[in-house]
mmCIF file of C-alpha atoms and ligand atoms in Angstrom:
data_model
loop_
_atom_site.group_PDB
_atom_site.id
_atom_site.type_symbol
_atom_site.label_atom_id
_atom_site.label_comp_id
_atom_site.label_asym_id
_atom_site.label_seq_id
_atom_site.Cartn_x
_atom_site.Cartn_y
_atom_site.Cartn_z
ATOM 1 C CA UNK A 508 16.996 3.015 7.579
ATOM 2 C CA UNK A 509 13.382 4.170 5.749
ATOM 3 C CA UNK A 510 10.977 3.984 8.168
ATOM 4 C CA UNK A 511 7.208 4.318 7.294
ATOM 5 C CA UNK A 512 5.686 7.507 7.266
ATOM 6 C CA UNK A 513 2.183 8.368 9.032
ATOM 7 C CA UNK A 514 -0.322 9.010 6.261
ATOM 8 C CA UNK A 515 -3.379 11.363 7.219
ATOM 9 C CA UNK A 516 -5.502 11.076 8.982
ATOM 10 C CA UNK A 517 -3.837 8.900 11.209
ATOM 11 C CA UNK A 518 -3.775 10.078 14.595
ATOM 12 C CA UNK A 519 -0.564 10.019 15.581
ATOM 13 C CA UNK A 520 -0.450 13.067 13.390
ATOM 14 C CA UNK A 521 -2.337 15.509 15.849
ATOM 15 C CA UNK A 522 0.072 14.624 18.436
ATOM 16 C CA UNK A 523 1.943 17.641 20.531
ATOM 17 C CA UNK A 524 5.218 16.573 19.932
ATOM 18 C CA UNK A 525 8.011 16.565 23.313
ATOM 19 C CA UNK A 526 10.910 18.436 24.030
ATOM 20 C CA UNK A 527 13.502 16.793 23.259
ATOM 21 C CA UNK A 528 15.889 16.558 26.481
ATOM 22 C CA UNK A 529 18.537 13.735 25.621
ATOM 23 C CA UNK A 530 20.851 14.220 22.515
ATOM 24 C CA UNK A 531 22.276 10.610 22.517
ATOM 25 C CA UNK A 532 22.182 7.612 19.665
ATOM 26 C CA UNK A 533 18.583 7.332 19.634
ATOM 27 C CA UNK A 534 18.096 11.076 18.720
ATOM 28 C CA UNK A 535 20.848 10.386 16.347
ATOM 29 C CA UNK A 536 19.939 7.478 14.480
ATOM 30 C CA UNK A 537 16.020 9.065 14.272
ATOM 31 C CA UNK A 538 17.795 12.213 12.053
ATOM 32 C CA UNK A 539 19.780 9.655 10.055
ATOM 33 C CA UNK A 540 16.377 7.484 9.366
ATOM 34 C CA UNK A 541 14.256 10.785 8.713
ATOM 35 C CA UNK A 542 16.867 12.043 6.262
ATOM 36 C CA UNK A 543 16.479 8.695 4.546
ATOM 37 C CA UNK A 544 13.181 8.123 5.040
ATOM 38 C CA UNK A 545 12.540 11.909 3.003
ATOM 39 C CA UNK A 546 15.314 11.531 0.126
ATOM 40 C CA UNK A 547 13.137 8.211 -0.571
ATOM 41 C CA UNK A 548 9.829 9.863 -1.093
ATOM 42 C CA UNK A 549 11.511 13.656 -2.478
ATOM 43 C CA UNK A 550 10.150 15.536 0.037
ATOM 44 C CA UNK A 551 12.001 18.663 1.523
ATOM 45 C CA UNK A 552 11.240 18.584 4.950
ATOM 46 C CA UNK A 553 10.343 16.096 7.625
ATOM 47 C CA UNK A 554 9.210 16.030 11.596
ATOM 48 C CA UNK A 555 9.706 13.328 13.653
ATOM 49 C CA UNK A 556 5.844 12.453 14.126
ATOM 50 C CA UNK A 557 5.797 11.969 10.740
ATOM 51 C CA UNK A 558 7.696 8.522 11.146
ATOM 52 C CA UNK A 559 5.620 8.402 14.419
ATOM 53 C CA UNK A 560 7.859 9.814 16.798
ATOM 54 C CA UNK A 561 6.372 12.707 18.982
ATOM 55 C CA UNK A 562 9.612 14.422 19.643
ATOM 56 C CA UNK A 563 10.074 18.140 18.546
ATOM 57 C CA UNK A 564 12.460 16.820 15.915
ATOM 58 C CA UNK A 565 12.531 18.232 12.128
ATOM 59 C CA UNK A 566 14.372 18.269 9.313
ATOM 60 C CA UNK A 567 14.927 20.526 5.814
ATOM 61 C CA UNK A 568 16.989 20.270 3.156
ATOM 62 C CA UNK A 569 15.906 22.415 -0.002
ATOM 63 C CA UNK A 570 18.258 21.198 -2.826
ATOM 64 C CA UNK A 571 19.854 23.986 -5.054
ATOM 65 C CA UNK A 572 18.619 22.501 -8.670
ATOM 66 C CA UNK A 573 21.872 21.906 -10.970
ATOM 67 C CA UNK A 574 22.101 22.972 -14.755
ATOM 68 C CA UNK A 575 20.663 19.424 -15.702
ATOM 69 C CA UNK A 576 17.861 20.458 -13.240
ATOM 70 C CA UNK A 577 18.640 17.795 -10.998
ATOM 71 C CA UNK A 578 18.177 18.210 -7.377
ATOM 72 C CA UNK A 579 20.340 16.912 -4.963
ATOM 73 C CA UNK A 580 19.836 16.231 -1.143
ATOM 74 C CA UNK A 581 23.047 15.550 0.313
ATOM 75 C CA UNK A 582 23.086 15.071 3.624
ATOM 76 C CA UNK A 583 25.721 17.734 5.159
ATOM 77 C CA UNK A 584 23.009 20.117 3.220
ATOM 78 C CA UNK A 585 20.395 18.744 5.586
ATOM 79 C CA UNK A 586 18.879 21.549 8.269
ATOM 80 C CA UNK A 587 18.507 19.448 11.880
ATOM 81 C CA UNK A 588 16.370 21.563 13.827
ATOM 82 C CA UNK A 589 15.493 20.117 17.716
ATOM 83 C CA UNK A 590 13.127 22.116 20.169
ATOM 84 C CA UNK A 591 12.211 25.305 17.701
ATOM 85 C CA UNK A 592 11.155 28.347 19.036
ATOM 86 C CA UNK A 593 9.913 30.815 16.871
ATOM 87 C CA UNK A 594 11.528 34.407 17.743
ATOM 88 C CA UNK A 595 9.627 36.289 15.075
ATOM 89 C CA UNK A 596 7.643 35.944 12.452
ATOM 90 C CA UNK A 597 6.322 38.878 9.647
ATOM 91 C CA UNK A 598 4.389 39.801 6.792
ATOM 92 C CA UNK A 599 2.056 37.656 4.872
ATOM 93 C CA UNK A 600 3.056 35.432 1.634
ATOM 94 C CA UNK A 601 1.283 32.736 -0.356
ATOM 95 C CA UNK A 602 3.649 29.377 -1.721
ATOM 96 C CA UNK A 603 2.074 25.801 -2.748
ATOM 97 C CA UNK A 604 2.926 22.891 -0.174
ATOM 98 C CA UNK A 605 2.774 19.672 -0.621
ATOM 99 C CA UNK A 606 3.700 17.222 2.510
ATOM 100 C CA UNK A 607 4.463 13.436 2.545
ATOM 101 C CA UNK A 608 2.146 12.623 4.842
ATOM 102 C CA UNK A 609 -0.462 13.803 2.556
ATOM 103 C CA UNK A 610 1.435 12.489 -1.062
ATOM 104 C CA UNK A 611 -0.226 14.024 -4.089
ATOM 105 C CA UNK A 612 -2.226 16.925 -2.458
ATOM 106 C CA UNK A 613 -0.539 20.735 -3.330
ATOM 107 C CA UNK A 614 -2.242 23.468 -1.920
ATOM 108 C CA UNK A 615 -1.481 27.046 -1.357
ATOM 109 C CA UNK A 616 -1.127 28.078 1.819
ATOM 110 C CA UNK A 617 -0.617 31.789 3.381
ATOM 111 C CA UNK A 618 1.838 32.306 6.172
ATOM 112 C CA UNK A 619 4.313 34.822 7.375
ATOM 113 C CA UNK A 620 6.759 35.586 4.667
ATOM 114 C CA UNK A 621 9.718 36.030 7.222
ATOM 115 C CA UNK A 622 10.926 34.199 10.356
ATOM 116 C CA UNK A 623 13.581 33.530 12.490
ATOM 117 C CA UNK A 624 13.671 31.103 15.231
ATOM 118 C CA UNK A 625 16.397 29.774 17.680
ATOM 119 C CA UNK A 626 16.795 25.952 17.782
ATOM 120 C CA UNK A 627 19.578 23.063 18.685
ATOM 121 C CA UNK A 628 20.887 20.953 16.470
ATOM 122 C CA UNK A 629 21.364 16.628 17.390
ATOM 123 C CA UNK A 630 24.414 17.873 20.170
ATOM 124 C CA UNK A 631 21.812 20.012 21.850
ATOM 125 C CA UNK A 632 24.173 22.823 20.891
ATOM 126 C CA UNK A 633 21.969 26.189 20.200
ATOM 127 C CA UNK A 634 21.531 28.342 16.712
ATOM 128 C CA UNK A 635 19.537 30.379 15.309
ATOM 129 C CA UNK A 636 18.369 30.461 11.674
ATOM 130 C CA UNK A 637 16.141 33.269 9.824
ATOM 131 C CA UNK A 638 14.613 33.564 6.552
ATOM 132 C CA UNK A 639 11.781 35.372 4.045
ATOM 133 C CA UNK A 640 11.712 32.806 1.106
ATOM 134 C CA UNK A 641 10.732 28.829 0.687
ATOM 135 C CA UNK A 642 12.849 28.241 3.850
ATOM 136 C CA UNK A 643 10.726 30.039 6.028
ATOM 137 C CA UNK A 644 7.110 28.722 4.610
ATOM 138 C CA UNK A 645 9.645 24.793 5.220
ATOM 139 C CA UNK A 646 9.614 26.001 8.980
ATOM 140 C CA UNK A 647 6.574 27.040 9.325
ATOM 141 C CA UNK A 648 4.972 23.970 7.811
ATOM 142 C CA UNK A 649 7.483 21.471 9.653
ATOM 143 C CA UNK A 650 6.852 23.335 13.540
ATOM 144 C CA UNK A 651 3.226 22.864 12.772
ATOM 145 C CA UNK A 652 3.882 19.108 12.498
ATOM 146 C CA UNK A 653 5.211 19.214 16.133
ATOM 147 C CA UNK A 654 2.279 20.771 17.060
ATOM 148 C CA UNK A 655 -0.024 18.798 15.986
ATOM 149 C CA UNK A 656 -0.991 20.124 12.408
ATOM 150 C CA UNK A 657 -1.249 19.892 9.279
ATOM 151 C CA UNK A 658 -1.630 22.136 5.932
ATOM 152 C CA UNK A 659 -4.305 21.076 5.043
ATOM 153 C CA UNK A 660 -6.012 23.022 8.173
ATOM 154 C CA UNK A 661 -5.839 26.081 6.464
ATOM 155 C CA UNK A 662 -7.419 25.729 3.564
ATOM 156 C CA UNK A 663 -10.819 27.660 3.296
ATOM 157 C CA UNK A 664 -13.970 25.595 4.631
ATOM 158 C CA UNK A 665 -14.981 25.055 1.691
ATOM 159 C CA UNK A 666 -11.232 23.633 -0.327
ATOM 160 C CA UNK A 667 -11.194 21.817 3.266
ATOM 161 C CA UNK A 668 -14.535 19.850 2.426
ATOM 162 C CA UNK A 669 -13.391 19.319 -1.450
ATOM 163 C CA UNK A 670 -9.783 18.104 -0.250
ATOM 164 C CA UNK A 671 -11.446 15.555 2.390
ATOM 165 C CA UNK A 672 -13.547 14.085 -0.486
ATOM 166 C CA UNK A 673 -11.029 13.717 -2.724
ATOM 167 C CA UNK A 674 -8.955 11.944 0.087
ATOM 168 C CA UNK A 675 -11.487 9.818 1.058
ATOM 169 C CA UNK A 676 -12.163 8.836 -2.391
ATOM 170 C CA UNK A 677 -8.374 8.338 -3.498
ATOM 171 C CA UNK A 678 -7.385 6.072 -0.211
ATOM 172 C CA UNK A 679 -11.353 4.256 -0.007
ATOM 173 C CA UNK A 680 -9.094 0.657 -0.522
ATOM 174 C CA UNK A 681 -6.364 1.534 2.078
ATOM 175 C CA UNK A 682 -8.366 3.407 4.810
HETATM 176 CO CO1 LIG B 1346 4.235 17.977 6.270
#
């Protein structure tokens, strides 16, 4: 099922997400309604605050593009990553991001150009995942979610102040 997706600067978003401790049907049907929820809007990656659930919950799933330039999202693709914990991180790299709970806003945003972290996946069993290209900057972006931020955050002060007025400006009927 879709569910709705927090839009900044909702609250809810500036949440610390929880641990997740119990990898039952309601953790289950959460993945299967974020990985809908994210095909629906074409975004890449997804945490569970973002459909207003504060549990350290996220999901990826970077589609290979075919030769008609058509990506697909299938679900077995999908990355299910429960209680992250970053093991390392290295080196600096630049890469736009964009993030549903912002729609229309792409910024570039520095982080480390290589991670690796140690997870579980929905049966709580553990894995570990590491990467230096869009996967990592996915990761990055998506564990900030759980921890209460957003992209937008690291702008400079002064592409912060220009992105709040154009937000303000754009969602003046709906805020
Ligand atoms: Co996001």
């Amino acid at each position: 099922m879709v569910r709705d997706i927090v839009i900044y600067p909702d609250k809810r978003l500036k949440l610390i997400s929880k641990e997740v401790t119990s990898f039952d049907n309601e953790l289950h049907t959460l993945l299967d309604d974020m990985y809908e929820t994210m095909v629906s809007k074409n975004g890449v990656g997804l945490a569970a605050i973002q459909v207003g659930v504060a549990k350290r919950a996220l999901i990826i799933n970077i589609p290979p593009e075919d030769e008609n330039g058509e990506a697909k999202q299938l679900k077995e693709n999908t990355l299910e990553i429960i209680n992250p914990i970053f093991i390392e991180k290295s080196g600096v790299e630049k890469h736009q991001e964009g993030c549903l709970s912002i729609p229309g806003i792409y910024e570039d945003i520095e982080r480390a150009k290589y991670v690796s972290i140690e997870y579980q996946d929905r049966y709580g069993e553990k894995h570990s995942i590491e990467d230096d290209n869009f996967l990592a900057v996915a990761l990055q972006h998506e564990i900030d979610h759980l921890e209460g931020r957003v992209f937008i955050e690291k702008l400079s002060f002064i592409k912060r102040k220009k992105f709040e007025k154009e937000w303000k400006k754009r969602y003046r009927n709906t805020l």
